[in-house]
GROMACS .gro file of C-alpha atoms in nm:
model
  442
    1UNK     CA    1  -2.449  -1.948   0.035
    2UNK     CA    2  -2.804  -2.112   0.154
    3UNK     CA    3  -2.626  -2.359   0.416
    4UNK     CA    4  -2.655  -2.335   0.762
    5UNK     CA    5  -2.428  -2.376   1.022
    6UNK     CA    6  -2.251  -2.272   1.371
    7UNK     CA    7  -2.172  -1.950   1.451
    8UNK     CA    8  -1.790  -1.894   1.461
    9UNK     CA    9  -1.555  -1.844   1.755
   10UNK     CA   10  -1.268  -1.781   1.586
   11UNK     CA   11  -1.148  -1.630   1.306
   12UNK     CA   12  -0.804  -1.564   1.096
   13UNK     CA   13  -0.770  -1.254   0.810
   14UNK     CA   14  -0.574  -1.306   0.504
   15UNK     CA   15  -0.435  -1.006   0.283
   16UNK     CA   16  -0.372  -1.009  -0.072
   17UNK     CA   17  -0.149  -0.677  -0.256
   18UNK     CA   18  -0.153  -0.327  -0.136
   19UNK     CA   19  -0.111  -0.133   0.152
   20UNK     CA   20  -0.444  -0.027   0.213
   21UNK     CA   21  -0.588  -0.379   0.169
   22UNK     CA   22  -0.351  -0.485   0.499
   23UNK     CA   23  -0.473  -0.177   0.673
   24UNK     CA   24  -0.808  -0.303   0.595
   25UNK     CA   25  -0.704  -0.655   0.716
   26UNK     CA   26  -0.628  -0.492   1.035
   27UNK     CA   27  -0.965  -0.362   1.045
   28UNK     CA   28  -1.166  -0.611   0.976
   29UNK     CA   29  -0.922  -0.815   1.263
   30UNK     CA   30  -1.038  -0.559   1.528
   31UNK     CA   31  -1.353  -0.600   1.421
   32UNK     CA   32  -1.441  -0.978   1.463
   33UNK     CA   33  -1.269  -0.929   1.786
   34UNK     CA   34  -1.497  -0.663   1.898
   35UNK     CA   35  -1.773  -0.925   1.881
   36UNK     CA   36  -1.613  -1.188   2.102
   37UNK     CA   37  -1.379  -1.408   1.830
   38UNK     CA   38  -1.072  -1.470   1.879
   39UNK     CA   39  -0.775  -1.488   1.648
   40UNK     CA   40  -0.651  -1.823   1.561
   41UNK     CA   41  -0.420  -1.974   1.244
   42UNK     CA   42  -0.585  -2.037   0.867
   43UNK     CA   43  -0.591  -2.364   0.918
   44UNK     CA   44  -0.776  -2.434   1.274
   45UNK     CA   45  -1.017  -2.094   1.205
   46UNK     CA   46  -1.389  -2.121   1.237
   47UNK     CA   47  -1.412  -1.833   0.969
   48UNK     CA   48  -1.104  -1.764   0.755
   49UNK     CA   49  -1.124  -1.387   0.581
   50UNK     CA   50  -0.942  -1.372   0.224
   51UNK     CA   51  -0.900  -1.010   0.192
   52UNK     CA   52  -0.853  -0.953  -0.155
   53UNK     CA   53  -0.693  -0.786  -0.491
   54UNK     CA   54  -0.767  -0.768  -0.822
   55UNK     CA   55  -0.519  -0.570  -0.977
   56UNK     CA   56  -0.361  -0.898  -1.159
   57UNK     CA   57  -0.477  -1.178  -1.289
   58UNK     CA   58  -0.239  -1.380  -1.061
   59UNK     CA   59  -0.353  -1.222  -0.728
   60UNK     CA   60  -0.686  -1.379  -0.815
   61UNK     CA   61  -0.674  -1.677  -0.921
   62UNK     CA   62  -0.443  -1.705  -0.596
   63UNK     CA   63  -0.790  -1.632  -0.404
   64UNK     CA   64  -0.948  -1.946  -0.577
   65UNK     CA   65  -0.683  -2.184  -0.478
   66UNK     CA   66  -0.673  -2.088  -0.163
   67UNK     CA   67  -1.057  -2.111  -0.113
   68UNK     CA   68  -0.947  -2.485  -0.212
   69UNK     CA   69  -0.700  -2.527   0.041
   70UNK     CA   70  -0.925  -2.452   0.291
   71UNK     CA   71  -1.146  -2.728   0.226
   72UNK     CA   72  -0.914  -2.982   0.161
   73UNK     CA   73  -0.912  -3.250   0.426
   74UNK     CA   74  -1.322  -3.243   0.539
   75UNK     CA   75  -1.266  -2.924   0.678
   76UNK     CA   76  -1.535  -2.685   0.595
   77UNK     CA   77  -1.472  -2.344   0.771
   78UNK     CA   78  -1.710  -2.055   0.679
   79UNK     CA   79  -1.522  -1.861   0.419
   80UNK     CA   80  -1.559  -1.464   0.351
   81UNK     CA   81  -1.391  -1.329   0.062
   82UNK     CA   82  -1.362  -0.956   0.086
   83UNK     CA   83  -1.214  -0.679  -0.109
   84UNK     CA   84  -1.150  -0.574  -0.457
   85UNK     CA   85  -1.207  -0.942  -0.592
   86UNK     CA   86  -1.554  -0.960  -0.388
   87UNK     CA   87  -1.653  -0.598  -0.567
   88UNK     CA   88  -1.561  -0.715  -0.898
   89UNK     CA   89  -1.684  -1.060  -0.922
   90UNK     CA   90  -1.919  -1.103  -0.630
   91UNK     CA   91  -2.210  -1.288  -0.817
   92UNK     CA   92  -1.881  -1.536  -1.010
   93UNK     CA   93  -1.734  -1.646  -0.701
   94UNK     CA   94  -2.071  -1.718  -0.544
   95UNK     CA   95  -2.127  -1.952  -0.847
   96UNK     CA   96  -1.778  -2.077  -0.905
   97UNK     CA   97  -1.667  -2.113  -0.539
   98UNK     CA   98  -1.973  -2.115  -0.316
   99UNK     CA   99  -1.832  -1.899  -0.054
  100UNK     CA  100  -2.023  -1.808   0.257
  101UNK     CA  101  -1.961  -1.439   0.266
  102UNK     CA  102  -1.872  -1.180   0.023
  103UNK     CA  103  -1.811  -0.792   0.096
  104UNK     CA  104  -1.666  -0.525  -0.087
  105UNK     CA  105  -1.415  -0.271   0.055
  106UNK     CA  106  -1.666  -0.014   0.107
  107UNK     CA  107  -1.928  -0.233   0.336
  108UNK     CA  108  -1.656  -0.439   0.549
  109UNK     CA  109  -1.771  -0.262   0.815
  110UNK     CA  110  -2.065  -0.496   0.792
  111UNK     CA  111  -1.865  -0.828   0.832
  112UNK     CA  112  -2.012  -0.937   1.116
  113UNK     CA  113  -2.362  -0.892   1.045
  114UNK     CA  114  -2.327  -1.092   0.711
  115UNK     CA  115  -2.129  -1.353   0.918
  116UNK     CA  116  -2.406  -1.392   1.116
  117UNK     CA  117  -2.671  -1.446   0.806
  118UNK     CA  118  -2.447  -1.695   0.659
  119UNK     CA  119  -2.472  -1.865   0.974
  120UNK     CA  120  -2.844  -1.842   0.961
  121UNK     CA  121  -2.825  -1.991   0.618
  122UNK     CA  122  -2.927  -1.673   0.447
  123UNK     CA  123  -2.730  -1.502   0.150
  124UNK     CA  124  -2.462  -1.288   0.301
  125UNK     CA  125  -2.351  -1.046  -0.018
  126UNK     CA  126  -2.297  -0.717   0.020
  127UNK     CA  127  -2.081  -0.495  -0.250
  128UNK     CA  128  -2.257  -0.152  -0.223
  129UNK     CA  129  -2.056   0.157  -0.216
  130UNK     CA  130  -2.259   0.359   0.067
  131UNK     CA  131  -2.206   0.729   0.063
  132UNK     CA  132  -2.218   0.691   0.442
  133UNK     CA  133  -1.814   0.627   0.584
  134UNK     CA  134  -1.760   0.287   0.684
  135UNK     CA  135  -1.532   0.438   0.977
  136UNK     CA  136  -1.736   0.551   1.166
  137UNK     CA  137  -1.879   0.192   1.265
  138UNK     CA  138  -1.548   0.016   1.305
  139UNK     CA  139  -1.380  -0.047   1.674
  140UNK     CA  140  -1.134   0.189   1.860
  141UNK     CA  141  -0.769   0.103   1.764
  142UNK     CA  142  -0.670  -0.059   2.133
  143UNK     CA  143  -0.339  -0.186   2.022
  144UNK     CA  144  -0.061  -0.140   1.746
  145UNK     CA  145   0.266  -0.179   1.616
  146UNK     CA  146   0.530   0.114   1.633
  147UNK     CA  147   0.427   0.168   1.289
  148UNK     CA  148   0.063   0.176   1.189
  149UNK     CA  149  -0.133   0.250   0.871
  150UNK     CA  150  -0.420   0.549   0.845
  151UNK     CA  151  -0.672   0.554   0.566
  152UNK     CA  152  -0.720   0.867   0.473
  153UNK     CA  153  -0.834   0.915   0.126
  154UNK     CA  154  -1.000   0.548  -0.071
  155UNK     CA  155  -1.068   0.566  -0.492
  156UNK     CA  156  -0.943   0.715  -0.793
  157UNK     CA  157  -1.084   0.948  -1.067
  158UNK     CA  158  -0.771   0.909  -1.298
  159UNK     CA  159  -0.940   0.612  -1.496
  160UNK     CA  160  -0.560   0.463  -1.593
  161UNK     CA  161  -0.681   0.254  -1.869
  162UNK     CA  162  -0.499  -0.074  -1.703
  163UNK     CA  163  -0.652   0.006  -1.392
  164UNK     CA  164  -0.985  -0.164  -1.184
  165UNK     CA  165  -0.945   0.092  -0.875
  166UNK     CA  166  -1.198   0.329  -0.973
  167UNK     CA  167  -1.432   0.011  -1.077
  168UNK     CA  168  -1.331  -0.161  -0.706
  169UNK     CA  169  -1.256   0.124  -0.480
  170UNK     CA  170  -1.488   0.372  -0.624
  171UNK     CA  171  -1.444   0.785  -0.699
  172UNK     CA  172  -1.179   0.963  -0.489
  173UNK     CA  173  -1.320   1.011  -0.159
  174UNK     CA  174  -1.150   1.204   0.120
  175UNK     CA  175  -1.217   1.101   0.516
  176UNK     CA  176  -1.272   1.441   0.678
  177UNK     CA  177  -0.951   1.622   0.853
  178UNK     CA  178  -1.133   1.584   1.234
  179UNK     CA  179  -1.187   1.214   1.199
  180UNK     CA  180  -0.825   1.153   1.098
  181UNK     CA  181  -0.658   1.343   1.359
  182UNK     CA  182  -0.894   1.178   1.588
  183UNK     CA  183  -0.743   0.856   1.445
  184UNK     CA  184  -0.392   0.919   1.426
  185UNK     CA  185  -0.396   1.060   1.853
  186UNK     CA  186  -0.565   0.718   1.890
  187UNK     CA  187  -0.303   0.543   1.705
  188UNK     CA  188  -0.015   0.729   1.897
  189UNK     CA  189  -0.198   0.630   2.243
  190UNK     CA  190  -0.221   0.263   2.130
  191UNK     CA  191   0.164   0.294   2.055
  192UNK     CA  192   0.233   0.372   1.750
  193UNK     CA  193   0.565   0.629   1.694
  194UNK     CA  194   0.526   0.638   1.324
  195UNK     CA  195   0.212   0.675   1.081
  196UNK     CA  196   0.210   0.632   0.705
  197UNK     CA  197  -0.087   0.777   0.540
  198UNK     CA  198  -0.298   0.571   0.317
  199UNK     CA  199  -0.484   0.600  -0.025
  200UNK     CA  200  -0.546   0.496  -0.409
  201UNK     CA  201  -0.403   0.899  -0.485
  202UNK     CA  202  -0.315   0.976  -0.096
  203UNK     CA  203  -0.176   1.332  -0.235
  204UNK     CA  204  -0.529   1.370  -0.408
  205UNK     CA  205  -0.664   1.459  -0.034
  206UNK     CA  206  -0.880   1.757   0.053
  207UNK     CA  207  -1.081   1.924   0.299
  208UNK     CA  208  -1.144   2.142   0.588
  209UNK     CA  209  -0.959   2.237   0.887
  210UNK     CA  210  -1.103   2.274   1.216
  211UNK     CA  211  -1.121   2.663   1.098
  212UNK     CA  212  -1.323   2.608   0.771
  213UNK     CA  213  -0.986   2.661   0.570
  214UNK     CA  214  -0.926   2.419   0.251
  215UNK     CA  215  -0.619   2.194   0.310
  216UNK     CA  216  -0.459   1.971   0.072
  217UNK     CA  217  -0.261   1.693   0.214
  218UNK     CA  218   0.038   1.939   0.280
  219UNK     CA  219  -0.169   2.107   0.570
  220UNK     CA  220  -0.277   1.778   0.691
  221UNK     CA  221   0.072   1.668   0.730
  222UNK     CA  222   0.162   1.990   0.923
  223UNK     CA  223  -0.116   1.948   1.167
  224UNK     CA  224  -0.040   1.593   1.230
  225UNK     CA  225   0.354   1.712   1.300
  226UNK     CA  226   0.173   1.890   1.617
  227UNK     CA  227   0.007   1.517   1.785
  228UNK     CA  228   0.255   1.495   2.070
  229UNK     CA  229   0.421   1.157   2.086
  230UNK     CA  230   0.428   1.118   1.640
  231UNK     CA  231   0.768   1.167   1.540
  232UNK     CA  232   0.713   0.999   1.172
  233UNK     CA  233   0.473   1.055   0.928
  234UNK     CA  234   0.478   0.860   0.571
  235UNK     CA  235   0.228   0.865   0.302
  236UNK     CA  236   0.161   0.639   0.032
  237UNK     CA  237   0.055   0.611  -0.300
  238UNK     CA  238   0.118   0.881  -0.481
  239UNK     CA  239  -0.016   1.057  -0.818
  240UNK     CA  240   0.238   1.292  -1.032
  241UNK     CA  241  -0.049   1.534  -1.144
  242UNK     CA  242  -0.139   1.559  -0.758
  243UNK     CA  243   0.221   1.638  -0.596
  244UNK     CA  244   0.134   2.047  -0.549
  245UNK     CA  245   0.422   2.273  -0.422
  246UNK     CA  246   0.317   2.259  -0.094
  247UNK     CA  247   0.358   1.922  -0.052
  248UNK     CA  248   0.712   1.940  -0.181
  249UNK     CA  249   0.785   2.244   0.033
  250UNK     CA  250   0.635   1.999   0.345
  251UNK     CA  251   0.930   1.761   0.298
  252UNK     CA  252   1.173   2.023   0.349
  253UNK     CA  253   0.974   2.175   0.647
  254UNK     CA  254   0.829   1.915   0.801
  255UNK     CA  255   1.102   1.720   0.998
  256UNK     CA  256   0.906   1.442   1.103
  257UNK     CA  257   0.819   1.408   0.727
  258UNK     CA  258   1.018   1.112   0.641
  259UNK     CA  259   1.279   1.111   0.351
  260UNK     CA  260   1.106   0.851   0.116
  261UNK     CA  261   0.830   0.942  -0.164
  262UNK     CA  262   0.681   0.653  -0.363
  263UNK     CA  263   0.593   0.799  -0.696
  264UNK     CA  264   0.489   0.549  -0.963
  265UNK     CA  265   0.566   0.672  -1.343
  266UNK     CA  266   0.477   0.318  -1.495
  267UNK     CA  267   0.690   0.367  -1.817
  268UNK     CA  268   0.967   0.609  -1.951
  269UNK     CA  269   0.766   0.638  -2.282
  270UNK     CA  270   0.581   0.927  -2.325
  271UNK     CA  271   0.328   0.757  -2.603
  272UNK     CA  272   0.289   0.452  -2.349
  273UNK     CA  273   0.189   0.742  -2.052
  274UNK     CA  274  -0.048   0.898  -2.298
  275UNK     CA  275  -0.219   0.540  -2.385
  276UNK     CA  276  -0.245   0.447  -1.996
  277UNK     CA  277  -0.401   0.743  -1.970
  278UNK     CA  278  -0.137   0.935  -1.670
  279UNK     CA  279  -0.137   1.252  -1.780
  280UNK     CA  280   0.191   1.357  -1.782
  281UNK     CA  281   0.514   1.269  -1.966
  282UNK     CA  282   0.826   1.108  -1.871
  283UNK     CA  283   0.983   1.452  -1.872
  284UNK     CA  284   0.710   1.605  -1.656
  285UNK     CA  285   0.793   1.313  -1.412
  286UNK     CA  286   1.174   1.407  -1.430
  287UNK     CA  287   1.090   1.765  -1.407
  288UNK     CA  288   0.863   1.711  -1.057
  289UNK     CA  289   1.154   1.479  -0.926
  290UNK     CA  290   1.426   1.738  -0.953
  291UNK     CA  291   1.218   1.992  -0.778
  292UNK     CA  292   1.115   1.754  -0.471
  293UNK     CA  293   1.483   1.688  -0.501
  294UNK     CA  294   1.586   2.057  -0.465
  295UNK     CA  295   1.372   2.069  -0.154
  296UNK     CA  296   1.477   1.798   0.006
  297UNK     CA  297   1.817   1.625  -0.157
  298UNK     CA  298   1.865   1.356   0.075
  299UNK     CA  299   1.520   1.197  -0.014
  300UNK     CA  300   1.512   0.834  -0.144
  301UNK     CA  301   1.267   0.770  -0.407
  302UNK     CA  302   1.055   0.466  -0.513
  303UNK     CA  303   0.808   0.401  -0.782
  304UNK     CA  304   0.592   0.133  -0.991
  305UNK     CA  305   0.651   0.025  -1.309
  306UNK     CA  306   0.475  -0.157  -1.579
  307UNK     CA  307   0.613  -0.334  -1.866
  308UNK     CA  308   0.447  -0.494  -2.167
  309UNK     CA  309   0.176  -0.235  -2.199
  310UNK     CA  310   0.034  -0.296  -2.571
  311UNK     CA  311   0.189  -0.155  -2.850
  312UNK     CA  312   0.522  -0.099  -2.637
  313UNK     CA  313   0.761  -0.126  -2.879
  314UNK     CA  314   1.164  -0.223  -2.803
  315UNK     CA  315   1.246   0.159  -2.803
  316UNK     CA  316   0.992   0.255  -2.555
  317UNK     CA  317   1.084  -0.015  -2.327
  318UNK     CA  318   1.439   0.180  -2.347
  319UNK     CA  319   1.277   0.470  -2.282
  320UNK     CA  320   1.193   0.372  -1.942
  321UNK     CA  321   1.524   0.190  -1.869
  322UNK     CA  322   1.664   0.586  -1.972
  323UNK     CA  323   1.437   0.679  -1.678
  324UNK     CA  324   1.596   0.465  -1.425
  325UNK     CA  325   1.934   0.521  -1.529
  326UNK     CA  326   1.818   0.884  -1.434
  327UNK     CA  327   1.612   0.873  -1.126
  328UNK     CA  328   1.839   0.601  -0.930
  329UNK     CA  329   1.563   0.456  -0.703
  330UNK     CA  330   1.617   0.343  -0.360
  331UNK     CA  331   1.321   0.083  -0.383
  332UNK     CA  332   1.077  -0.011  -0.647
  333UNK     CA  333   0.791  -0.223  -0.778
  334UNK     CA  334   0.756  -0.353  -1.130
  335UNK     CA  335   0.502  -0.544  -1.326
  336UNK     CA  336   0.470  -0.727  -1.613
  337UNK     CA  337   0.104  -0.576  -1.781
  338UNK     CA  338  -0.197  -0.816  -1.675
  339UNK     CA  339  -0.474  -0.770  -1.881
  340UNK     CA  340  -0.790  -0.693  -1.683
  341UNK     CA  341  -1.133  -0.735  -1.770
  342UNK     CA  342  -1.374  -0.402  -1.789
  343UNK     CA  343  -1.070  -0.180  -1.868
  344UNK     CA  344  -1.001  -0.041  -2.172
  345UNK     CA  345  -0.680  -0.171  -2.228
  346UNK     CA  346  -0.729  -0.517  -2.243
  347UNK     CA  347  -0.941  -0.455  -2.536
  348UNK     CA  348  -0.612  -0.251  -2.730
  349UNK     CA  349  -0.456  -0.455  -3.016
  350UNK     CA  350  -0.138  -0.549  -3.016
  351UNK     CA  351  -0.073  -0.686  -2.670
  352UNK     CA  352   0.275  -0.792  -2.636
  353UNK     CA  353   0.374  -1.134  -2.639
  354UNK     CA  354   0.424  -1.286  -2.256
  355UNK     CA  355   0.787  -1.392  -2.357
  356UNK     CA  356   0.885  -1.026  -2.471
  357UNK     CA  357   0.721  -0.912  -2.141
  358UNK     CA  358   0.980  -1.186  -1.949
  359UNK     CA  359   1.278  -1.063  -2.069
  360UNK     CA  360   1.223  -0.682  -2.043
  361UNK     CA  361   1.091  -0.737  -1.683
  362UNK     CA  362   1.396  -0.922  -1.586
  363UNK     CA  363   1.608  -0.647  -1.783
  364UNK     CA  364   1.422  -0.354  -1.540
  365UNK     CA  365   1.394  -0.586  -1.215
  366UNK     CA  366   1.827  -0.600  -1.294
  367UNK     CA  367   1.844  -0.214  -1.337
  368UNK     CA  368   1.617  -0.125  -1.043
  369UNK     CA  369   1.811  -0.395  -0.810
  370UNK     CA  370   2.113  -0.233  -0.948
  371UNK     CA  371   2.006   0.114  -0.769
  372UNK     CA  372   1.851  -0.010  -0.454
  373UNK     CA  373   2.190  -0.153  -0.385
  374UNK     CA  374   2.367   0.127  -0.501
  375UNK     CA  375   2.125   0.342  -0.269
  376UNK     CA  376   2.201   0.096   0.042
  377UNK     CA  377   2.562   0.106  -0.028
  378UNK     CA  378   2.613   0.486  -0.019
  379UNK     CA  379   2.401   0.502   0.324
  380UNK     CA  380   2.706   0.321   0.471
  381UNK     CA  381   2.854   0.569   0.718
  382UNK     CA  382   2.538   0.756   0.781
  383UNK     CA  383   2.407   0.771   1.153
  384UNK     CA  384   2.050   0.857   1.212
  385UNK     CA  385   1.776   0.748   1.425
  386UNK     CA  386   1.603   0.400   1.343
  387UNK     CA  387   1.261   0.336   1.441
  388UNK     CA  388   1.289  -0.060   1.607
  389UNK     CA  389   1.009  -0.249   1.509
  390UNK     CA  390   1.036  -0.676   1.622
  391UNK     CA  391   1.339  -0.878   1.705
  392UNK     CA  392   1.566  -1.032   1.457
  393UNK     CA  393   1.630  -1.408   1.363
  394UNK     CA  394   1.928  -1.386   1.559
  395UNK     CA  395   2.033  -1.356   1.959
  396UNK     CA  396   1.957  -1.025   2.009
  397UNK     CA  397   1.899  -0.924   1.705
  398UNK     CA  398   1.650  -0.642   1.650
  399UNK     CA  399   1.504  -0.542   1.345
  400UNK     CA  400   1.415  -0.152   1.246
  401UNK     CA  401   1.345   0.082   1.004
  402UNK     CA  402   1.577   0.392   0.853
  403UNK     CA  403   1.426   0.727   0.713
  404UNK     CA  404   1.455   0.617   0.420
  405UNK     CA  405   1.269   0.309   0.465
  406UNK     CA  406   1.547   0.080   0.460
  407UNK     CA  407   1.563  -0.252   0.718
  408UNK     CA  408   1.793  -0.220   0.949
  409UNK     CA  409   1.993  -0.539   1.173
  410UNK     CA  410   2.127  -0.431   1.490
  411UNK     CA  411   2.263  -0.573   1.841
  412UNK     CA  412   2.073  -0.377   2.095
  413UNK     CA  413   1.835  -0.434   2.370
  414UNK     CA  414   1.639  -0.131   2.251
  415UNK     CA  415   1.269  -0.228   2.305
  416UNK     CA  416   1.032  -0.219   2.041
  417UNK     CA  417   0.908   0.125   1.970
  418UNK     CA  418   1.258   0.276   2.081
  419UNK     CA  419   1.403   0.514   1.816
  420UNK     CA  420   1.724   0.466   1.850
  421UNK     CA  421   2.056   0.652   1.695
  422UNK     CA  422   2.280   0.400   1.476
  423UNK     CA  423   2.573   0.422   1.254
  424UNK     CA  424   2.501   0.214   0.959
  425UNK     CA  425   2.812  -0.036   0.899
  426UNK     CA  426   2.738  -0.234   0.647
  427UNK     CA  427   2.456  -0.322   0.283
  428UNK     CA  428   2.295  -0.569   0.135
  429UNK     CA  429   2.069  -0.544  -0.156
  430UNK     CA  430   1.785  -0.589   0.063
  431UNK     CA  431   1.859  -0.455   0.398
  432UNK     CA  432   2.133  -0.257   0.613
  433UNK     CA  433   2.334  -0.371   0.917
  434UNK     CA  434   2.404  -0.114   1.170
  435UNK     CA  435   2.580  -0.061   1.552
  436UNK     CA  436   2.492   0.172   1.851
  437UNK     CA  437   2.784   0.455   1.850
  438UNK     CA  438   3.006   0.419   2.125
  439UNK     CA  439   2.969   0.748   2.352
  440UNK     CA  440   3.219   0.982   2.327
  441UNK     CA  441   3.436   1.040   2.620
  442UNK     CA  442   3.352   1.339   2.827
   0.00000   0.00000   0.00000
């Protein structure tokens, strides 16, 4: 990181993993623009961004080979490496892949001022976790999608013992409730129609009201219901121990609440929750469903799941395949364990064998498939509105999304951003097809 060279004109961001990382992606996009680059493909880029995640082993050795990509060929772009990789092994990739930047989620904001020491030739590292918010120095939003991301709450104090978030990301941290109205009216004027709230334990957020009152993220919900021109609000990722009454009353009062709660349980097996360290049970998590369920019955549900946790035995893997049977999830993520260094569970005995690990994932990934079609399948008849996002693969095609999160196919000339009634006709297991109802006659 001691070379010198050209300042760069143009620049491309890559995301790894989650959410939040792409909202950050977004970010630091705006950003570099805000000082004059301009966008341009991987490949042609002046300065290419991996923005990055280190919740498997996979996702980053995947940063590593594409750090070799890039200078395959002669080419030698400046190369920033930002994220939760960056914060967890800044000083190892400086050795191991002599990068030209590295930044850690909490100090992107300063991107452009370490882009301009590399360029200098001095080192450009920078994985402090400043108590100062990093939002208040990043551009306006000028222009977005019809849906758009909001950070509003970054860390996590639940210390899952599989977990580097709270190593990466830092404690839970809430973005005060002025700053993300301020947001979300600026996201609604740069044309968004629907917001989905972002954070490690989103439902962990807290703070003041323009009154002095505590709010949870309930009352945050309800005041963003009043920004005229939002009609959808979504919020994402969830904790169990942090889903309060009021937020579950908020999906039954809220109508611009959307119908779809992700809610990761990670196993069925009590013993296996109480050795990752989640605090709750697999029949607290069954309990909590039925009530959200009781408040709002039409919601569809998704959640994360991890199997080959050490010491899960054949029974407890069945525990969590009882769980699914149960719940019937619309969508759903699931895992095989990865084994990550600093974490307390990578240092537990009896870590299941990778082949055991194949087979149960493939017998969940079958069961949770299973559902989401079943889920698509019995939406077939229902009309509601669908929020059109980009334009399909085919002649005039558009592509949107349901309440309930599910892609939608249409024939329309609906522009994008148009909310749009449909009839949904037909399912796949990944996606719904749908048609404009014919008016009634008068």
């Amino acid at each position: 990181m001691t070379r010198t060279m050209t300042a760069p004109r143009t620049f491309h961001v890559k995301s790894f993993g989650c959410q939040m990382n792409a909202y950050d992606g977004e970010r630091m996009a705006e950003l570099m623009a805000s000082q004059g680059l301009a966008p341009a493909d991987a490949g042609e880029a002046d300065l290419v961004v991996l923005n990055t995640c280190h919740i498997r082993e996979k996702a980053t050795e995947k940063v590593y080979s594409d750090i070799g990509r890039l200078r395959k060929g002669g080419r030698r772009p400046m190369i920033a490496v930002a994220g939760c990789v960056a914060q967890a092994e800044g000083a190892e990739i400086v050795a191991r892949a002599k990068v030209d930047v590295v930044v850690g989620p909490q100090s992107y904001h300063r991107l452009p001022a370490l882009v301009a020491d590399a360029a200098a030739g001095r080192p450009a590292l920078d994985t402090d976790m400043p108590l100062l918010s990093k939002f208040g120095a990043l551009p306006a939003r000028r222009r977005v999608g019809p849906s758009a991301f909001l950070t509003v709450q970054e860390g996590c104090d639940k210390f899952c013992t599989y977990c580097v978030v709270p190593y990466t990301r830092g404690a839970e941290v809430s973005r005060p409730w002025a700053a993300i109205l301020d947001e979300a009216r600026a996201l609604v004027d740069a044309g968004a129609k629907e917001i989905t709230l972002l954070g490690q334990n989103v439902n962990a957020w807290a703070g003041e009201d323009e009154s002095g009152r505590a709010q949870g993220l309930d009352g945050l919900i309800r005041a963003l219901d009043r920004v005229p021109g939002l009609a959808r609000i979504r919020y994402t990722t969830s904790h169990p121990n942090d889903m309060t009454q009021g937020l579950i009353d908020a999906h039954r009062d809220v109508s611009a609440l959307m119908p779809f709660l992700h809610l990761p349980v990670q196993s069925g097996s009590t013993r296996v929750l109480r050795a990752m360290n989640r605090s709750h049970g697999g029949d607290d998590y069954l309990r909590l469903l039925d009530r959200v369920r009781k408040a709002r019955p039409d919601i569809a549900l998704s959640g994360d799941f991890i199997v080959g946790f050490p010491g899960e035995t054949e029974a407890e893997f069945a525990d969590t395949l009882s769980l699914v049977d149960r719940v019937g999830y619309a969508q759903a993520f699931s895992f095989k364990y990865s084994p990550r260094p600093g974490t307390p569970a990578a240092d537990l005995a009896a870590q299941v064998p990778p082949e055991v690990m194949d087979e149960r994932l493939q017998r969940l990934q079958a069961a949770l498939n299973r559902d989401q079609h079943a889920f698509n399948r019995a939406s077939v008849g229902r009309t509601c509105e669908v929020l059109i996002e980009r334009a399909g693969k085919l002649p005039g095609q558009m592509l949107g999304k349901s309440p309930w999160l599910q892609s939608v196919h249409l024939l329309t000339d609906a522009a994008v951003g148009s909310l749009v009634q449909v009839m949904l006709t037909g399912a796949g297991p990944n996606s719904l097809s749908g048609a404009i109802p014919a008016l009634e006659a008068a």
